[in-house]
Amino acid sequence: MFTTRPTLQGTFGMVSSTHWLASSTAMAVLEADGNAFDAAVAAGFVLHVVEPHLNGPAGEVPIIIAPVGRTPQVLCGQGPAPAGATIEHYRGLGLELVPGTGPLAAAVPGAFDAWMVLLRDHGTKRLSEVLSYAIGYAEHGHPAVERVGETVASVAELFETEWTTSAALYLRDGKPPAPGALLRNPALAATWRRVIAEAEAAGPGRETQIEAARAVWRSGFIAEALVAAAGRPAMDTSGERHAGTLTGDDLSNYAALYEDPATYTWNGWTIAKPGLWSQGPTLLQQLALLSELPEYGTPEYYHLLIEGSKLAMADREAWYGDSTPVKLEALLSPEYNAQRRTLIGSTASEELRPGSPDGLAPRLSGYARANSAGAQSSALGAGEPTVASSGATRGDTCHLDVVDRHGNMIAATPSGGWLQSNPVVPELGFPLGTRLQMSWLEPDLPNSLVPGRRPRTTLSPSLALREGAAVIAFGTPGGDQQDQWSTHFLLAVALREQVRGGFDMQGAIDAPNWHQESFPGSFYPRTMNPGAVVVESRIGANVIDELERRGHRVTVGGAWSEGRLCAVARDPETGVLSAAANPRGMQGYAVGR
């Protein structure tokens, strides 16, 4: 079967990420006798530099790790709402939604601490070694990808009139970075150099220095600068200037934590995901709804997946959050899914239909109730940033996967702290994030804004195991689309023997993809499009015509517009490693040997 590029194979190490410089960085660390976790940390900090429109140091990152011979774990780098982030405070400002930009939308940053905890517990390299690559690109420059300039251009007026510290970095000579032009961030390079210097002053030990770096972030010069930035009113998507709620106590009290993953076994594959504080279990629910699958790639196949996705996302809206009364076991139980499966008919549904696990009555936000079958707007496409003059963004994320010769495997989805999320903190070289926009300003919902609770994130790395051994690490950017695209990829891999000609891992990434939007979006302004489905044109006229006949409101996107998957794998029998990367967007690359 034709693919855009080969699935790479080797025995030494494999990397896949959404930017070739991050992939090459991770491979360089492996070549320097680092392990998969060292490589991922170094690549993660390079992604902050080369994809600043998709992630930053003050964002967040959920990570799934599978150290060789050990049970997989989730390392949660999603920070909670600050102590002052109450519904009453936001409502008192006249807001009905958390703004999509600005200090009010900033959760406690989680990415930096998660990378440090990973390096401390599972890495072998020193802090200075893993940060050297990011420092080099920030100090000496890297060729800007086209979408960095496009994003900056879309918010140029905001930068020039309101966020002038961002203009100073990204509008050199009043113009956004041209494709291929060297983009430098000397303030960020200086920040990491100072962190290293202060860490090394704490003592010679590797772990001592990592702990000192964590302290610098949580209570040192970085914390002071972030708190000061949060306290400065800035224009946000409400059209007003607001200050945030982040304090020094919020930063000093935060630490990234390990958790057991959410898992489900389907046809011999056990899939591990972050828990109900993320959207990750929607992939598990989509698998649990499947019984007999129609032939891969037929209109019936796509219809079944689309309708199953709607049911999973409806449950996400009613039941997912950092405080939910429902147990994941109930959502994945055979009895519950047998009942839910009966809701999938031969025609498209436009209703938001959450279930009642354990007999509990679902509770939806007022927005979801008002819009589940109300006004419709056009589907927005493939999850790349949609940026308005106010800085509103949607679906901006990175992904990286690494497997090393020892069998260690990791999947990570860094996001948040985008250049278009908040004004750049000039002394640091990066802005605060905006993840609180995913919380509702309505009480008593699983995803209500509550101090100390994590906003339900869209970030959703994945790990697939067979007979207890980690086989594939994978994931994708794309906001709400992540676990729709990932499910489609996983099934293409799992059903390889049933597909005419077969899909290898690259073929599964290349296969025509889709997404549906029959649920409230996670990003401001929380749009909802009942019945809307976006498909790549390559999916075929027969599929498109049949989906429309069944009542789906189909938008035909570009031939290569849906999905940005990355994946690495290890054959547990032979030890052969493999990797594949998404050709869409012309940024993702796999490397290895």
XYZ file of C-alpha atoms in Angstrom:
593
model
C 0.000 0.000 0.000
C 1.329 3.447 -0.943
C 2.513 5.659 1.911
C 3.973 9.164 1.923
C 7.169 7.882 3.519
C 8.429 4.590 4.949
C 7.813 3.281 8.420
C 11.303 3.500 9.901
C 12.800 0.387 11.467
C 15.900 -0.273 13.526
C 17.165 -1.543 16.862
C 18.902 1.454 18.472
C 16.209 4.097 19.029
C 13.207 5.743 17.400
C 11.621 9.182 17.762
C 8.552 10.821 16.257
C 7.426 14.380 16.928
C 5.567 17.282 15.394
C 8.775 19.135 14.464
C 11.898 17.761 12.836
C 14.232 19.706 15.117
C 12.659 18.162 18.201
C 12.909 14.698 16.650
C 16.552 15.251 15.747
C 17.276 16.569 19.235
C 15.817 13.483 20.878
C 17.832 11.277 18.559
C 20.996 13.209 19.402
C 20.392 12.498 23.090
C 19.930 8.789 22.376
C 23.166 8.819 20.387
C 24.879 10.433 23.405
C 23.882 7.383 25.502
C 20.776 8.983 26.955
C 17.616 6.965 27.405
C 14.109 7.628 26.056
C 13.244 9.857 29.007
C 16.338 12.042 28.664
C 15.560 12.349 24.960
C 11.936 13.320 25.563
C 12.859 16.052 28.055
C 15.404 17.594 25.686
C 12.930 17.428 22.785
C 10.157 18.885 24.935
C 12.180 22.000 25.680
C 13.116 22.339 22.000
C 9.411 22.231 21.111
C 8.923 25.267 23.387
C 11.369 27.120 21.154
C 10.496 25.925 17.641
C 6.709 25.651 18.048
C 5.951 28.631 20.324
C 2.492 28.966 18.769
C 1.704 25.423 19.949
C 3.293 25.175 23.407
C 5.490 26.930 25.963
C 7.258 26.412 29.304
C 4.281 27.785 31.271
C 1.859 25.405 29.602
C 1.076 21.810 30.519
C 2.030 18.266 29.500
C 0.456 14.897 30.290
C 3.000 12.101 29.841
C 2.644 8.318 29.679
C 5.788 6.363 30.456
C 6.552 2.672 30.148
C 9.964 1.984 31.705
C 11.184 -1.417 30.545
C 9.893 -4.187 32.773
C 7.596 -1.895 34.735
C 3.915 -0.995 34.706
C 3.056 2.124 32.670
C 2.348 5.320 34.566
C 0.875 8.722 33.788
C 2.893 11.749 34.868
C 0.426 14.617 35.151
C 1.829 17.998 34.176
C -1.587 19.674 34.166
C -1.682 22.398 36.803
C -4.867 23.222 38.743
C -6.881 26.396 39.041
C -5.254 28.971 41.365
C -6.710 29.505 44.836
C -8.327 32.761 43.733
C -9.935 31.314 40.600
C -13.503 31.040 41.839
C -16.702 31.145 39.849
C -17.828 34.066 42.001
C -14.748 36.088 41.058
C -15.243 35.579 37.326
C -18.985 36.121 37.469
C -18.360 39.267 39.465
C -16.403 40.579 36.481
C -19.468 40.076 34.294
C -18.125 36.969 32.558
C -20.154 33.954 31.457
C -17.142 32.047 30.098
C -13.515 32.015 31.162
C -11.741 34.143 28.530
C -9.766 32.310 25.870
C -6.725 34.541 26.403
C -5.174 36.696 29.095
C -4.147 36.251 32.738
C -7.626 35.226 33.932
C -7.340 32.041 31.861
C -4.011 30.998 33.388
C -3.912 27.789 35.409
C -0.895 26.959 37.554
C 1.803 26.078 34.985
C 2.575 22.357 35.009
C 4.888 21.543 32.106
C 8.246 22.555 33.577
C 7.803 20.611 36.787
C 6.612 17.510 34.936
C 9.686 17.510 32.690
C 11.925 17.949 35.745
C 10.246 15.124 37.682
C 10.606 12.863 34.646
C 14.295 13.713 34.290
C 14.923 13.198 38.012
C 13.175 9.854 38.331
C 13.791 8.185 34.978
C 16.523 10.075 33.165
C 20.293 9.798 33.344
C 21.432 13.163 31.980
C 22.150 16.387 33.814
C 19.924 19.443 33.569
C 22.539 21.376 31.606
C 22.792 18.575 29.051
C 19.091 18.317 28.250
C 18.593 22.104 28.159
C 21.594 22.768 25.907
C 19.658 22.080 22.701
C 16.813 24.486 23.526
C 19.320 27.122 24.633
C 21.166 26.791 21.345
C 18.066 27.241 19.210
C 16.769 30.112 21.345
C 20.125 31.917 21.382
C 21.354 31.356 17.832
C 17.986 31.030 16.118
C 16.022 28.402 14.257
C 14.280 28.645 10.860
C 10.687 29.635 11.601
C 8.024 27.329 10.193
C 5.332 29.017 8.155
C 2.614 28.683 10.772
C 4.564 30.612 13.383
C 4.481 33.639 11.111
C 0.833 33.052 10.204
C -0.127 32.949 13.877
C 1.829 36.089 14.702
C 0.292 37.884 11.708
C -3.203 37.010 12.914
C -2.602 38.722 16.280
C -0.239 41.459 15.078
C -2.714 44.265 15.827
C -3.252 42.953 19.357
C 0.500 42.718 19.883
C 1.150 46.241 18.584
C -1.639 47.923 20.532
C -1.915 45.866 23.728
C 0.636 43.078 24.160
C 3.705 45.130 23.346
C 6.122 42.733 25.063
C 4.995 40.077 22.586
C 5.459 42.497 19.703
C 9.030 43.121 20.815
C 9.826 39.418 20.423
C 7.688 38.331 17.482
C 7.238 41.493 15.383
C 10.811 42.400 14.590
C 10.782 45.519 12.383
C 6.987 45.398 12.639
C 6.715 42.169 10.638
C 5.960 38.584 11.681
C 8.682 35.975 11.106
C 8.933 34.978 7.448
C 9.075 31.252 6.659
C 12.649 30.088 7.063
C 13.825 33.298 8.721
C 15.929 32.796 11.836
C 13.789 33.343 14.915
C 15.698 34.014 18.126
C 14.545 34.249 21.725
C 17.548 35.521 23.711
C 15.463 36.112 26.845
C 14.443 32.440 26.951
C 18.045 31.316 26.454
C 19.106 33.601 29.308
C 16.331 32.196 31.507
C 17.553 28.621 31.078
C 21.178 29.645 31.551
C 20.267 31.327 34.844
C 18.265 28.286 35.958
C 21.270 26.065 35.239
C 23.635 28.407 37.088
C 21.429 28.534 40.176
C 20.892 24.776 40.050
C 24.612 24.034 39.795
C 25.289 26.390 42.705
C 23.114 24.120 44.857
C 25.604 21.246 44.626
C 27.225 18.740 42.275
C 24.600 16.002 42.383
C 22.347 15.452 39.357
C 19.163 15.130 41.413
C 20.203 18.010 43.669
C 20.461 20.280 40.640
C 17.112 19.152 39.235
C 15.430 19.825 42.585
C 17.081 23.237 42.711
C 15.720 24.020 39.234
C 12.236 23.049 40.409
C 12.648 25.454 43.322
C 13.713 28.274 41.011
C 10.521 27.769 39.015
C 8.248 27.471 42.033
C 9.663 30.159 44.315
C 12.659 31.820 42.652
C 13.073 34.441 39.952
C 10.777 32.636 37.500
C 7.944 32.448 40.033
C 8.345 36.142 40.835
C 8.169 37.096 37.167
C 5.127 34.885 36.456
C 3.197 36.236 39.449
C 3.987 39.815 38.437
C 2.811 39.073 34.879
C -0.439 37.542 36.152
C -1.107 40.671 38.188
C -0.820 43.029 35.209
C -4.216 43.567 33.518
C -4.127 42.519 29.864
C -6.660 42.578 27.050
C -8.418 39.231 26.615
C -11.204 37.731 24.497
C -13.875 39.451 26.604
C -12.750 42.752 25.079
C -11.663 44.007 28.495
C -8.371 44.120 30.401
C -8.213 41.774 33.357
C -5.565 40.673 35.832
C -5.195 37.012 36.725
C -5.381 35.131 40.004
C -2.040 33.262 40.034
C 0.014 33.805 43.224
C 3.342 32.711 44.608
C 1.591 30.239 46.896
C -0.107 28.630 43.893
C 3.262 28.067 42.260
C 5.094 26.889 45.369
C 2.359 24.411 46.298
C 2.259 22.676 42.896
C 4.086 19.467 42.030
C 3.635 17.112 39.087
C 2.299 13.739 40.220
C 2.275 10.143 39.011
C -1.008 8.307 38.526
C -2.156 4.928 37.277
C -3.423 5.180 33.712
C -6.983 4.576 32.619
C -6.985 1.325 30.633
C -9.262 -0.812 28.473
C -8.555 -4.060 26.648
C -10.018 -4.568 23.174
C -9.200 -7.468 20.828
C -5.983 -8.223 22.677
C -4.827 -4.592 22.806
C -4.692 -2.804 26.164
C -4.808 0.965 25.727
C -3.483 3.262 28.455
C -4.631 6.875 28.715
C -4.694 9.754 31.220
C -7.721 9.653 33.513
C -11.063 11.437 33.651
C -9.375 14.805 34.278
C -8.503 14.568 30.563
C -10.529 13.566 27.532
C -8.337 10.453 27.179
C -10.964 7.890 28.259
C -13.136 8.872 25.277
C -10.826 6.679 23.173
C -11.478 3.802 25.567
C -15.219 4.413 25.446
C -15.186 4.421 21.645
C -13.502 1.005 21.696
C -15.925 -0.305 24.332
C -18.859 0.586 22.062
C -17.543 -1.576 19.235
C -18.822 -5.115 18.852
C -18.868 -6.214 15.237
C -17.069 -3.807 12.915
C -18.086 -3.306 9.298
C -15.376 -3.640 6.678
C -12.654 -1.047 7.176
C -13.061 2.094 5.078
C -16.681 1.520 4.054
C -19.396 4.134 4.646
C -20.870 1.851 7.324
C -17.508 1.766 9.106
C -17.182 5.545 9.216
C -20.820 6.003 10.246
C -20.365 3.618 13.185
C -17.193 5.353 14.373
C -18.697 8.834 14.045
C -21.821 7.912 15.997
C -19.787 6.121 18.665
C -17.587 9.183 18.991
C -20.669 11.322 19.581
C -21.752 9.127 22.489
C -18.273 9.146 24.036
C -17.967 12.920 23.733
C -21.444 13.387 25.229
C -20.278 11.398 28.242
C -17.160 13.554 28.346
C -19.379 16.617 28.648
C -21.515 15.149 31.438
C -19.033 13.083 33.426
C -15.389 14.047 32.835
C -13.545 16.334 35.193
C -11.255 16.457 38.209
C -14.266 15.947 40.468
C -16.748 13.438 39.084
C -19.094 11.030 40.862
C -18.772 8.405 38.136
C -16.222 5.602 38.071
C -14.403 4.825 34.836
C -15.290 1.148 35.338
C -18.963 2.058 35.000
C -18.401 3.925 31.749
C -16.467 0.972 30.313
C -18.655 -1.844 31.632
C -20.197 -4.317 29.143
C -23.680 -3.623 30.476
C -23.392 0.136 30.065
C -21.970 -0.111 26.559
C -24.520 -2.687 25.429
C -27.207 -0.177 26.369
C -25.366 2.740 24.750
C -24.793 0.740 21.574
C -28.537 0.565 20.968
C -28.552 4.355 20.445
C -26.509 4.031 17.251
C -28.959 3.856 14.385
C -28.648 3.929 10.619
C -28.870 7.744 10.462
C -26.884 10.555 12.039
C -27.882 11.910 15.426
C -27.698 15.610 16.230
C -28.510 15.190 19.928
C -26.078 15.354 22.814
C -26.880 12.062 24.561
C -24.867 11.383 27.712
C -25.608 8.161 29.555
C -26.488 7.312 33.147
C -23.702 5.063 34.477
C -24.632 3.402 37.770
C -28.035 5.059 37.416
C -26.647 8.557 37.947
C -28.453 11.404 36.192
C -26.140 13.336 33.832
C -25.657 17.022 34.496
C -24.856 19.242 31.520
C -23.780 22.851 31.423
C -26.425 25.385 30.519
C -24.520 26.073 27.314
C -24.670 22.414 26.289
C -28.388 22.184 27.049
C -29.126 25.315 25.044
C -27.075 24.324 22.010
C -27.400 20.550 21.701
C -29.914 20.908 18.876
C -29.840 24.656 18.365
C -28.077 27.034 16.036
C -25.365 25.498 13.912
C -22.204 26.988 12.536
C -19.733 25.669 10.029
C -17.215 23.067 11.142
C -13.843 24.585 11.876
C -11.433 22.089 10.368
C -8.461 20.130 11.502
C -7.428 21.468 14.877
C -4.718 23.896 13.887
C -4.837 27.289 15.597
C -7.845 29.396 14.770
C -6.770 32.846 15.917
C -8.882 35.973 16.095
C -7.728 39.549 16.591
C -8.434 39.114 20.290
C -6.020 36.194 20.433
C -8.649 33.424 20.661
C -7.079 30.078 19.864
C -8.213 26.540 19.291
C -6.452 23.217 19.215
C -2.818 24.253 19.519
C -0.610 21.391 20.639
C 2.549 19.330 20.011
C 3.311 15.666 20.436
C 6.389 13.464 20.788
C 7.095 9.759 21.217
C 10.382 8.000 21.965
C 11.473 4.369 22.333
C 15.071 3.392 23.090
C 17.150 0.245 22.589
C 16.434 -0.870 26.165
C 12.682 -0.869 25.534
C 11.793 2.291 27.485
C 8.852 4.068 25.848
C 7.181 7.449 26.318
C 4.334 9.478 24.800
C 3.911 13.171 25.692
C 1.560 15.905 24.500
C 2.956 19.361 25.414
C 0.632 22.325 24.949
C -0.454 25.675 26.351
C 1.569 28.772 27.079
C 1.228 29.699 23.417
C 2.628 32.958 22.056
C -0.993 33.988 21.374
C -2.275 33.043 24.854
C -0.859 35.845 27.016
C 1.650 38.691 26.758
C 5.259 37.517 26.766
C 6.926 37.958 30.150
C 9.865 40.003 28.847
C 12.446 38.907 31.401
C 11.617 35.219 30.766
C 10.857 35.044 27.034
C 7.542 33.172 27.297
C 3.897 33.818 28.341
C 1.459 32.262 30.783
C -1.052 29.684 29.572
C -4.836 29.676 29.229
C -6.040 26.182 30.176
C -8.724 27.494 32.565
C -10.829 28.371 29.508
C -11.882 24.698 29.555
C -13.691 25.047 32.905
C -17.329 26.098 33.189
C -18.464 29.101 35.238
C -21.406 27.074 36.509
C -21.279 25.222 39.845
C -21.628 21.513 40.591
C -20.384 20.192 37.246
C -17.477 17.726 36.993
C -15.595 20.408 35.065
C -16.658 23.490 37.006
C -14.006 26.086 37.818
C -12.919 25.289 41.383
C -9.648 26.330 43.060
C -7.217 23.435 43.261
C -8.952 21.366 40.598
C -7.416 20.630 37.230
C -9.367 21.954 34.249
C -10.401 19.051 32.032
C -7.751 18.973 29.358
C -7.938 17.848 25.747
C -4.309 16.667 25.894
C -4.260 12.921 25.429
C -1.136 10.806 24.797
C -1.668 7.073 24.272
C 0.122 3.806 24.880
C -0.886 0.438 23.416
C 0.195 -2.822 25.049
C -0.096 -6.496 24.119
C 0.191 -9.164 26.814
C 1.483 -6.534 29.223
C 4.318 -5.286 27.011
C 4.345 -1.712 25.686
C 4.094 -1.915 21.885
C 3.082 1.507 20.531
C 3.330 5.061 21.899
C 1.243 7.512 19.888
C -0.702 10.748 19.920
C -1.613 13.873 18.018
C -2.257 17.583 18.385
C -5.762 18.768 17.587
C -7.705 19.794 20.687
C -11.063 18.027 20.824
C -10.149 15.970 17.761
C -7.241 14.136 19.388
C -9.047 11.007 20.498
C -11.140 10.853 17.357
C -8.036 10.845 15.146
C -6.166 8.525 17.529
C -9.002 5.981 17.539
C -9.016 5.924 13.737
C -5.235 5.389 13.720
C -5.329 2.650 16.344
C -8.026 0.714 14.510
C -6.088 0.948 11.250
C -3.114 -0.648 13.035
C -5.146 -3.205 14.990
C -7.154 -4.266 11.934
C -4.123 -4.543 9.674
C -4.736 -8.162 8.785
C -8.334 -7.387 7.842
C -7.513 -4.483 5.506
C -6.832 -5.286 1.872
C -3.133 -4.703 1.328
C -2.660 -3.945 5.026
C -1.620 -0.810 6.875
C 1.788 -0.508 8.394
C 2.175 2.229 11.020
C 2.913 4.966 8.474
C -0.031 3.815 6.395
C -2.300 4.068 9.416
C -1.169 7.671 9.914
C -1.592 8.479 6.221
C -5.075 6.923 5.976
C -7.885 9.460 5.306
C -9.196 10.773 8.622
C -12.220 12.687 9.944
C -13.695 14.375 12.996
C -17.154 15.334 14.263
C -18.229 18.379 16.297
C -21.538 17.414 17.947
C -20.440 18.547 21.416
C -19.394 21.776 23.147
C -15.840 22.637 22.169
C -13.249 22.860 24.911
C -11.802 26.153 23.703
C -13.327 29.610 23.946
C -15.977 30.426 22.723
C -17.042 26.758 23.242
C -18.789 26.367 19.858
C -20.935 23.338 19.087
C -21.989 22.000 15.675
C -24.609 19.223 15.951
C -24.309 16.733 13.106
C -21.168 18.317 11.629
C -18.491 15.988 10.275
C -15.266 17.046 8.551
C -13.601 14.513 6.236
C -10.512 14.559 4.090
C -11.370 14.591 0.400
C -9.346 11.408 -0.081
C -11.955 9.486 1.898
C -13.840 9.017 -1.377
C -17.029 10.236 -3.023
C -18.911 7.043 -2.163
C -18.240 7.525 1.559
C -19.116 11.225 1.437
C -22.353 10.635 -0.486
C -23.473 7.853 1.855
C -22.693 9.839 4.993
C -24.729 12.739 3.647
C -27.570 10.377 2.754
C -27.537 9.198 6.371
C -27.961 12.785 7.570
C -24.406 13.799 8.444
C -23.619 17.438 7.659
C -20.361 16.769 5.844
C -17.676 19.354 5.212
C -15.059 18.100 2.766
C -11.652 19.333 3.829
C -8.342 19.236 2.044
C -6.812 15.941 1.022
C -4.304 16.159 3.898
C -6.128 18.211 6.544
C -7.164 15.818 9.345
C -4.783 14.548 12.010
C -1.134 15.084 12.977
C -0.285 11.722 14.472
C 3.102 10.577 15.698
C 3.963 7.022 16.705
C 6.837 4.767 17.747
C 6.687 1.036 18.376
C 8.638 -1.951 19.649
C 8.058 -5.571 18.706
C 8.292 -7.388 22.055
C 9.320 -10.649 20.360
C 12.150 -9.375 18.165
C 13.059 -6.058 19.788
C 12.749 -4.329 16.412
C 11.834 -0.649 16.812
C 9.794 1.424 14.372
C 8.522 4.971 13.948
C 6.211 6.961 11.712
C 5.118 10.590 11.519
C 2.373 12.677 10.037
C 3.007 14.292 6.629
C 0.192 16.821 7.095
C 1.483 20.321 7.753
C 4.990 19.403 6.585
C 6.505 19.544 10.092
C 6.282 16.132 11.715
C 9.206 13.761 11.293
C 10.340 10.399 12.540
C 14.018 9.574 12.928
C 15.844 6.514 14.147
C 18.210 3.695 13.421
